[in-house]
CSV table of C-alpha atoms and ligand atoms in Angstrom, one decimal:
chain,number,residue,atom,x,y,z
M,151,MET,CA,-12.6,50.9,-108.4
M,152,PRO,CA,-10.4,49.3,-105.8
M,153,LYS,CA,-10.6,50.7,-102.3
M,154,THR,CA,-8.5,53.9,-101.7
M,155,LEU,CA,-5.5,53.0,-99.5
M,156,GLU,CA,-3.5,56.2,-99.7
M,157,THR,CA,-3.8,59.6,-101.1
M,158,VAL,CA,-4.5,59.3,-104.8
M,159,LEU,CA,-5.4,61.5,-107.7
M,160,GLU,CA,-7.8,59.4,-109.8
M,161,ILE,CA,-7.8,60.3,-113.5
M,162,ASP,CA,-10.9,59.1,-115.4
M,163,LEU,CA,-10.2,58.9,-119.2
M,164,ASN,CA,-13.8,58.0,-119.9
M,165,ALA,CA,-14.8,61.3,-118.4
M,166,LEU,CA,-12.2,63.0,-120.6
M,167,GLU,CA,-13.8,61.4,-123.7
M,168,HIS,CA,-17.2,62.5,-122.6
M,169,ASN,CA,-16.0,66.1,-122.1
M,170,PHE,CA,-14.2,66.2,-125.4
M,171,LYS,CA,-17.3,64.9,-127.2
M,172,TYR,CA,-19.5,67.4,-125.4
M,173,LEU,CA,-17.3,70.4,-126.2
M,174,LYS,CA,-17.0,69.3,-129.8
M,175,SER,CA,-20.8,69.0,-130.1
M,176,ARG,CA,-21.0,72.7,-129.4
M,177,LEU,CA,-18.7,73.5,-132.4
M,178,ARG,CA,-19.0,73.2,-136.2
M,179,PRO,CA,-18.0,69.8,-137.2
M,180,ASN,CA,-14.9,70.9,-139.1
M,181,THR,CA,-13.5,73.2,-136.4
M,182,LYS,CA,-10.2,71.8,-135.2
M,183,PHE,CA,-9.6,71.1,-131.6
M,184,LEU,CA,-6.5,71.8,-129.6
M,185,ALA,CA,-6.1,70.2,-126.2
M,186,VAL,CA,-4.2,72.3,-123.7
M,187,VAL,CA,-2.0,69.9,-121.7
M,188,LYS,CA,0.3,72.4,-120.0
M,189,ALA,CA,1.3,72.0,-116.3
M,190,PHE,CA,1.0,68.2,-116.4
M,191,ALA,CA,-2.4,68.4,-118.1
M,192,TYR,CA,-3.7,70.7,-115.4
M,193,GLY,CA,-2.0,68.7,-112.6
M,194,SER,CA,-3.3,65.4,-113.8
M,195,GLU,CA,-1.0,63.3,-115.9
M,196,ALA,CA,-0.1,64.7,-119.3
M,197,ILE,CA,1.1,61.6,-121.0
M,198,SER,CA,-2.0,59.5,-120.3
M,199,ILE,CA,-4.2,62.4,-121.2
M,200,ALA,CA,-2.4,63.2,-124.4
M,201,LYS,CA,-2.4,59.5,-125.5
M,202,LYS,CA,-6.2,59.3,-124.9
M,203,MET,CA,-6.7,62.6,-126.8
M,204,GLU,CA,-4.6,61.3,-129.7
M,205,ALA,CA,-6.7,58.1,-129.8
M,206,LEU,CA,-9.8,60.3,-129.9
M,207,GLY,CA,-8.5,62.2,-132.9
M,208,ILE,CA,-7.4,65.5,-131.4
M,209,ASP,CA,-5.8,67.9,-133.9
M,210,TYR,CA,-3.3,69.8,-131.8
M,211,PHE,CA,-1.8,70.0,-128.4
M,212,ALA,CA,-0.5,73.0,-126.5
M,213,VAL,CA,1.9,73.2,-123.6
M,214,ALA,CA,3.3,76.3,-121.9
M,215,TYR,CA,7.0,75.5,-122.0
M,216,THR,CA,9.4,73.6,-124.3
M,217,LYS,CA,10.3,71.0,-121.7
M,218,GLU,CA,6.6,70.0,-121.4
M,219,GLY,CA,6.5,69.4,-125.1
M,220,ILE,CA,9.7,67.3,-125.1
M,221,ALA,CA,8.2,65.1,-122.4
M,222,LEU,CA,5.2,64.4,-124.7
M,223,ARG,CA,7.4,63.7,-127.7
M,224,LYS,CA,9.5,61.3,-125.6
M,225,ALA,CA,6.3,59.5,-124.7
M,226,GLY,CA,5.6,59.0,-128.4
M,227,ILE,CA,3.0,61.8,-128.9
M,228,GLY,CA,3.1,62.6,-132.6
M,229,LYS,CA,0.5,65.3,-133.2
M,230,PRO,CA,1.5,68.9,-133.6
M,231,ILE,CA,2.4,70.6,-130.2
M,232,LEU,CA,2.2,74.3,-129.9
M,233,VAL,CA,4.5,75.8,-127.2
M,234,LEU,CA,2.7,78.9,-125.9
M,235,HIS,CA,5.5,80.6,-124.1
M,236,PRO,CA,8.8,79.4,-125.5
M,237,GLN,CA,12.2,81.0,-124.4
M,238,PRO,CA,15.1,81.4,-126.8
M,239,ILE,CA,17.4,79.3,-124.7
M,240,HIS,CA,15.3,76.3,-125.7
M,241,PHE,CA,14.9,77.0,-129.4
M,242,ASP,CA,17.4,74.3,-130.5
M,243,ALA,CA,15.7,71.6,-128.4
M,244,LEU,CA,12.3,72.9,-129.6
M,245,ILE,CA,13.3,72.4,-133.2
M,246,GLU,CA,14.9,69.1,-132.5
M,247,ASN,CA,11.6,67.8,-131.0
M,248,CYS,CA,9.4,69.3,-133.8
M,249,LEU,CA,7.6,71.6,-131.4
M,250,GLU,CA,5.9,74.7,-132.7
M,251,PRO,CA,6.5,78.0,-131.1
M,252,SER,CA,4.0,80.7,-130.5
M,253,LEU,CA,6.0,83.8,-131.5
M,254,TYR,CA,4.8,86.9,-129.6
M,255,SER,CA,7.3,89.8,-130.0
M,256,PRO,CA,9.7,91.2,-132.6
M,257,LYS,CA,12.6,90.0,-130.5
M,258,ILE,CA,11.4,86.4,-130.2
M,259,LEU,CA,10.6,86.3,-133.9
M,260,GLN,CA,14.1,87.5,-134.8
M,261,GLU,CA,15.7,85.0,-132.5
M,262,PHE,CA,13.6,82.2,-133.8
M,263,ILE,CA,14.4,83.0,-137.4
M,264,ALA,CA,18.1,82.9,-136.4
M,265,ALA,CA,17.6,79.5,-134.7
M,266,ALA,CA,15.7,78.0,-137.6
M,267,LYS,CA,18.4,79.2,-140.0
M,268,GLN,CA,21.2,77.8,-137.9
M,269,ASN,CA,19.3,74.5,-137.8
M,270,ASN,CA,18.9,74.5,-141.6
M,271,GLN,CA,15.1,74.6,-141.4
M,272,LYS,CA,12.7,75.2,-144.2
M,273,ASN,CA,9.1,76.1,-143.7
M,274,TYR,CA,9.3,75.4,-140.0
M,275,PRO,CA,5.8,75.7,-138.6
M,276,VAL,CA,5.3,78.7,-136.3
M,277,HIS,CA,2.3,80.5,-134.8
M,278,ILE,CA,2.0,84.3,-134.5
M,279,LYS,CA,0.3,85.5,-131.4
M,280,PHE,CA,-1.4,88.9,-131.2
M,281,ASN,CA,-2.2,90.9,-128.1
M,282,THR,CA,-5.8,92.1,-128.3
M,283,GLY,CA,-6.3,93.3,-124.7
M,284,LEU,CA,-5.0,90.7,-122.3
M,285,ASN,CA,-1.7,92.6,-122.3
M,286,ARG,CA,0.3,89.5,-121.4
M,287,LEU,CA,2.0,88.2,-124.5
M,288,GLY,CA,1.6,89.1,-128.2
M,289,PHE,CA,2.4,91.3,-131.1
M,290,SER,CA,0.4,94.5,-131.5
M,291,ARG,CA,-1.6,95.1,-134.6
M,292,ASN,CA,1.0,97.7,-135.6
M,293,ASP,CA,3.5,94.9,-135.9
M,294,VAL,CA,1.8,93.2,-138.9
M,295,ASP,CA,4.0,94.9,-141.6
M,296,HIS,CA,7.1,94.4,-139.5
M,297,ILE,CA,6.5,90.7,-139.1
M,298,LEU,CA,5.8,90.3,-142.8
M,299,ASN,CA,8.9,92.2,-143.7
M,300,LEU,CA,11.0,90.0,-141.5
M,301,LEU,CA,9.6,86.9,-143.2
M,302,LYS,CA,9.7,88.2,-146.8
M,303,ASP,CA,12.1,86.3,-149.1
M,304,ARG,CA,12.9,83.8,-146.4
M,305,GLU,CA,12.1,80.2,-146.4
M,306,GLU,CA,12.9,79.2,-142.8
M,307,LEU,CA,9.5,79.7,-141.4
M,308,LYS,CA,5.9,78.9,-142.4
M,309,ILE,CA,3.1,80.5,-140.5
M,310,THR,CA,0.7,77.7,-139.4
M,311,SER,CA,-1.6,79.8,-137.3
M,312,LEU,CA,-2.6,83.2,-136.0
M,313,LEU,CA,-3.9,83.4,-132.5
M,314,SER,CA,-4.9,85.6,-129.6
M,315,HIS,CA,-6.2,85.0,-126.1
M,316,LEU,CA,-9.3,86.4,-124.5
M,317,ALA,CA,-9.2,88.0,-121.0
M,318,ALA,CA,-12.6,87.3,-119.6
M,319,THR,CA,-14.7,84.7,-121.5
M,320,GLU,CA,-16.3,83.4,-118.4
M,321,ASP,CA,-17.5,86.8,-117.2
M,322,PRO,CA,-20.8,88.0,-118.7
M,323,ASN,CA,-20.1,91.5,-117.3
M,324,GLU,CA,-17.1,91.7,-119.7
M,325,ARG,CA,-19.1,90.8,-122.8
M,326,GLU,CA,-18.5,94.1,-124.5
M,327,PHE,CA,-14.7,93.9,-123.9
M,328,THR,CA,-14.6,90.3,-125.2
M,329,LEU,CA,-16.5,91.2,-128.3
M,330,LYS,CA,-14.0,94.0,-128.9
M,331,GLN,CA,-11.1,91.7,-128.5
M,332,ILE,CA,-12.7,89.3,-131.1
M,333,ASP,CA,-13.3,92.2,-133.5
M,334,THR,CA,-9.7,93.4,-133.1
M,335,PHE,CA,-8.4,89.9,-133.8
M,336,THR,CA,-10.7,89.6,-136.9
M,337,ASP,CA,-9.3,92.8,-138.3
M,338,ILE,CA,-5.8,91.8,-137.7
M,339,VAL,CA,-6.1,88.4,-139.3
M,340,LEU,CA,-7.9,89.8,-142.4
M,341,ASP,CA,-5.1,92.3,-142.9
M,342,PHE,CA,-2.4,89.7,-142.2
M,343,GLU,CA,-3.8,87.0,-144.5
M,344,GLU,CA,-4.3,89.4,-147.3
M,345,LYS,CA,-0.7,90.5,-147.2
M,346,LEU,CA,0.7,87.0,-146.5
M,347,GLY,CA,-1.0,85.5,-149.5
M,348,TYR,CA,-2.1,82.2,-147.8
M,349,SER,CA,-4.5,81.4,-145.0
M,350,PRO,CA,-3.1,80.0,-141.7
M,351,LEU,CA,-5.4,78.6,-139.0
M,352,LYS,CA,-6.9,81.2,-136.7
M,353,HIS,CA,-7.9,80.6,-133.1
M,354,ILE,CA,-8.8,82.7,-130.1
M,355,LEU,CA,-11.3,80.7,-127.9
M,356,ASN,CA,-10.5,78.9,-124.6
M,357,THR,CA,-13.1,76.7,-122.8
M,358,SER,CA,-15.4,79.5,-121.7
M,359,GLY,CA,-15.0,81.0,-125.1
M,360,ILE,CA,-16.3,77.8,-126.7
M,361,ILE,CA,-19.4,78.1,-124.4
M,362,ASN,CA,-20.1,81.8,-124.6
M,363,TYR,CA,-18.7,83.0,-128.0
M,364,PRO,CA,-19.0,80.0,-130.4
M,365,GLU,CA,-19.4,82.5,-133.3
M,366,ALA,CA,-15.6,83.2,-132.8
M,367,GLN,CA,-14.4,79.7,-133.3
M,368,PHE,CA,-12.6,80.5,-136.5
M,369,ASN,CA,-10.9,77.2,-137.5
M,370,MET,CA,-9.7,76.0,-134.2
M,371,VAL,CA,-10.4,76.3,-130.5
M,372,ARG,CA,-8.1,75.6,-127.5
M,373,SER,CA,-9.6,73.9,-124.5
M,374,GLY,CA,-8.0,73.0,-121.2
M,375,ILE,CA,-10.2,73.2,-118.1
M,376,GLY,CA,-13.3,72.0,-120.0
M,377,LEU,CA,-11.6,68.8,-121.1
M,378,TYR,CA,-10.8,68.1,-117.4
M,379,GLY,CA,-14.5,68.5,-116.6
M,380,LEU,CA,-14.8,72.1,-115.3
M,381,GLY,CA,-16.8,74.7,-117.1
M,382,ASN,CA,-16.3,77.8,-114.9
M,383,GLU,CA,-20.1,77.9,-114.4
M,384,PRO,CA,-22.5,75.4,-112.7
M,385,GLU,CA,-24.6,74.9,-115.7
M,386,ILE,CA,-21.7,73.8,-117.8
M,387,ASP,CA,-20.2,71.8,-114.9
M,388,SER,CA,-23.4,69.8,-114.9
M,389,GLN,CA,-22.8,68.8,-118.6
M,390,LEU,CA,-19.2,67.8,-118.0
M,391,LYS,CA,-17.7,65.0,-115.9
M,392,PRO,CA,-14.8,65.6,-113.6
M,393,VAL,CA,-11.7,63.9,-114.9
M,394,VAL,CA,-9.7,64.1,-111.6
M,395,ALA,CA,-10.7,63.2,-108.1
M,396,LEU,CA,-8.4,63.6,-105.1
M,397,LYS,CA,-9.1,60.9,-102.6
M,398,THR,CA,-7.5,59.9,-99.3
M,399,VAL,CA,-8.0,57.7,-96.3
M,400,ILE,CA,-8.4,58.2,-92.6
M,401,SER,CA,-5.2,57.5,-90.8
M,402,GLN,CA,-6.4,58.0,-87.2
M,403,ILE,CA,-9.4,59.0,-85.2
M,404,HIS,CA,-9.1,61.1,-82.0
M,405,LYS,CA,-11.6,62.0,-79.3
M,406,ILE,CA,-10.9,65.6,-78.3
M,407,GLU,CA,-12.0,66.7,-74.8
M,408,PRO,CA,-13.5,70.3,-74.4
M,409,HIS,CA,-10.7,73.0,-74.5
M,410,GLU,CA,-8.1,70.6,-75.9
M,411,SER,CA,-6.4,71.9,-79.0
M,412,VAL,CA,-5.8,70.3,-82.4
M,413,GLY,CA,-2.7,70.8,-84.6
M,414,TYR,CA,0.1,73.4,-84.9
M,415,ASN,CA,-0.1,76.6,-82.9
M,416,ARG,CA,-3.1,75.1,-81.2
M,417,ALA,CA,-5.2,76.9,-83.8
M,418,TYR,CA,-8.3,74.8,-83.2
M,419,SER,CA,-10.2,74.2,-80.0
M,420,SER,CA,-13.8,73.7,-79.0
M,421,ASN,CA,-15.7,73.9,-75.8
M,422,THR,CA,-17.5,70.7,-76.6
M,423,GLN,CA,-16.2,67.1,-77.1
M,424,ARG,CA,-15.2,66.5,-80.7
M,425,VAL,CA,-14.1,63.6,-82.9
M,426,THR,CA,-11.4,64.3,-85.4
M,427,ALA,CA,-9.9,62.3,-88.2
M,428,THR,CA,-6.3,62.8,-89.4
M,429,LEU,CA,-5.7,62.5,-93.2
M,430,PRO,CA,-2.4,61.8,-95.0
M,431,ILE,CA,-2.5,64.9,-97.2
M,432,GLY,CA,-1.2,68.4,-96.6
M,433,HIS,CA,0.2,71.6,-98.1
M,434,ALA,CA,3.1,69.6,-99.7
M,435,ASP,CA,0.5,67.7,-101.7
M,436,GLY,CA,-1.2,70.9,-102.8
M,437,ILE,CA,-3.8,71.6,-100.2
M,438,GLY,CA,-2.5,74.9,-99.0
M,439,ARG,CA,-2.9,76.5,-95.6
M,440,GLN,CA,-5.7,78.7,-96.9
M,441,TYR,CA,-8.0,75.7,-96.8
M,442,GLY,CA,-7.5,75.2,-93.1
M,443,ASN,CA,-9.3,76.6,-90.0
M,444,GLY,CA,-12.8,75.7,-91.1
M,445,LYS,CA,-12.6,77.2,-94.6
M,446,ALA,CA,-12.9,74.0,-96.6
M,447,PHE,CA,-15.0,70.8,-96.3
M,448,VAL,CA,-14.2,67.3,-97.5
M,449,ASN,CA,-16.6,64.4,-98.2
M,450,VAL,CA,-16.7,61.5,-95.7
M,451,HIS,CA,-19.3,59.0,-96.7
M,452,GLY,CA,-21.4,61.6,-98.4
M,453,LYS,CA,-21.3,64.1,-95.5
M,454,MET,CA,-19.2,67.3,-95.4
M,455,ALA,CA,-16.5,67.6,-92.7
M,456,PRO,CA,-14.5,70.8,-92.1
M,457,ILE,CA,-10.7,70.9,-92.2
M,458,ILE,CA,-9.9,72.2,-88.7
M,459,GLY,CA,-6.8,73.9,-87.4
M,460,ASN,CA,-3.7,74.6,-89.5
M,461,VAL,CA,-3.0,72.5,-92.6
M,462,CYS,CA,0.3,70.7,-91.9
M,463,MET,CA,2.9,69.8,-94.5
M,464,ASP,CA,1.8,66.2,-94.7
M,465,MET,CA,-1.5,66.0,-92.9
M,466,ILE,CA,-4.9,67.7,-92.3
M,467,MET,CA,-7.3,67.1,-89.5
M,468,ILE,CA,-11.1,67.2,-90.1
M,469,ASP,CA,-14.0,67.2,-87.7
M,470,VAL,CA,-16.1,64.0,-88.0
M,471,THR,CA,-18.0,64.4,-84.7
M,472,ASP,CA,-21.4,63.9,-86.5
M,473,ILE,CA,-20.1,61.4,-89.1
M,474,GLN,CA,-19.9,57.6,-88.6
M,475,CYS,CA,-16.4,56.6,-89.9
M,476,SER,CA,-13.4,54.6,-89.0
M,477,GLU,CA,-9.7,54.5,-89.6
M,478,GLY,CA,-9.1,53.2,-93.2
M,479,ASP,CA,-12.3,54.8,-94.6
M,480,GLU,CA,-12.1,56.8,-97.8
M,481,VAL,CA,-12.4,60.6,-97.9
M,482,VAL,CA,-13.0,62.6,-101.1
M,483,ILE,CA,-11.2,65.9,-101.0
M,484,PHE,CA,-12.7,66.9,-104.4
M,485,GLY,CA,-14.1,65.1,-107.4
M,486,GLU,CA,-17.8,64.8,-108.0
M,487,HIS,CA,-18.8,66.4,-104.7
M,488,PRO,CA,-17.4,68.8,-103.9
M,489,ASN,CA,-16.1,69.4,-107.4
M,490,ALA,CA,-12.8,71.3,-107.9
M,491,ASP,CA,-14.6,74.6,-108.5
M,492,THR,CA,-16.5,74.3,-105.2
M,493,PHE,CA,-13.5,73.2,-103.3
M,494,ALA,CA,-11.3,76.0,-104.8
M,495,ALA,CA,-13.9,78.5,-103.9
M,496,TYR,CA,-13.6,77.6,-100.2
M,497,ALA,CA,-10.2,79.3,-100.3
M,498,ASN,CA,-11.2,82.1,-102.7
M,499,THR,CA,-9.3,80.6,-105.6
M,500,ILE,CA,-10.2,78.8,-108.9
M,501,SER,CA,-10.1,75.2,-110.0
M,502,TYR,CA,-7.1,76.0,-112.3
M,503,GLU,CA,-4.9,76.8,-109.3
M,504,LEU,CA,-6.2,73.9,-107.1
M,505,LEU,CA,-5.6,71.3,-109.8
M,506,THR,CA,-2.2,72.5,-111.0
M,507,ALA,CA,-1.0,72.6,-107.3
M,508,ILE,CA,-1.6,68.9,-106.7
M,509,SER,CA,2.0,67.9,-106.2
M,510,GLN,CA,3.9,65.1,-107.9
M,511,ARG,CA,4.1,63.3,-104.6
M,512,VAL,CA,0.4,62.3,-105.0
M,513,THR,CA,0.0,58.9,-106.7
M,514,ARG,CA,-1.8,59.1,-110.0
M,515,VAL,CA,-4.3,56.3,-110.7
M,516,ILE,CA,-5.5,56.1,-114.3
M,517,LYS,CA,-9.0,54.7,-114.9
M,518,GLY,CA,-10.6,53.8,-118.2
M,519,VAL,CA,-7.5,53.3,-120.3
G,725,LIG,C1,-4.2,77.9,-120.7
G,725,LIG,C2,-4.6,78.5,-122.0
G,725,LIG,C3,-5.8,78.0,-122.7
G,725,LIG,C4,-6.8,77.1,-122.0
G,725,LIG,O1,-7.7,77.8,-121.3
G,725,LIG,P1,-8.9,77.0,-120.6
G,725,LIG,O2,-9.7,78.1,-119.9
G,725,LIG,O3,-8.3,76.1,-119.6
G,725,LIG,O4,-9.7,76.3,-121.6
G,725,LIG,C5,-6.0,78.5,-124.0
G,725,LIG,N1,-5.2,79.4,-124.5
G,725,LIG,C6,-4.1,79.8,-123.9
G,725,LIG,C7,-3.2,80.8,-124.6
G,725,LIG,C8,-3.8,79.4,-122.6
G,725,LIG,O5,-2.7,79.9,-122.0
């Protein structure tokens, strides 16, 4: 890898391949795999990630919004793309780009039927999402007959899959609740399939579901965070390889005399002499103010240096008093060590939020194409 000369988000496609193979190895060989690439592939770079996943033989993609799916189609991605949270205003564009909506309410179903009809569609692939306890999006089990009635004697739509989403797959304390969600989903899909007369794909597991509830893999699973190398628990993290690493470089070193202050609002001062390093990354890049004032640590030549004072828009200052380093040296914000789970925990958040907040200003560098 060339020397880091600015703030970069390195994206390692070989690590992605490793994680995909690892997760697949935990599943039955014929279980389909959907790669979740919403929010720029969890803040990384959706097009490179999707192209690599296509080359690896992925079955399906999912994005949250229609525009994310359009960007993939424009880049030449040809595999089916599920849009998890489509809005009616985008239905024409969705159809034009052969994207597949997750339909989650009677209203959205009716509006999609109308859009499909208007666009002269026949057997347009759609996915029916059921709410089994997350209480976010989804039909209730009482809607089954209503859905089937709406679709009866119509040719516009073809149900490609039935799905639901689990609320707490990473939390062993919620095992009972999760098993109940899985049971509810199983009941709904049995009822639905029998009345429908054909058998769509069925899927409910996210990454932690794959790890903790493999018996509920049905015929497809949906993984996001695991593909990017984070498993929501240290044991799984150790089997996965981080796909993204946020690296930067020391811009300037300062000697700070006792009782001098550092940064905005003079939030940091010490009664001893300190050495600080200023880094070209700030809250506009996705490292929020909650990481400042000693909460988070970054890696300088293998040693951990605290972020001191307030995080600025474009810069942070770190304490390198006990670390031999110079202007121009590389600093790892997160990657292998600390990994994104650990770094996020410094600010009481989760890797998902940290990764997706890395702003588009940060240069993406793709490794292992
Ligand atoms: C984001 C999302 C996923 C992926 O979850 P991970 O924990 O990242 O694997 C799967 N399904 C749905 C419906 C999602 O919104």
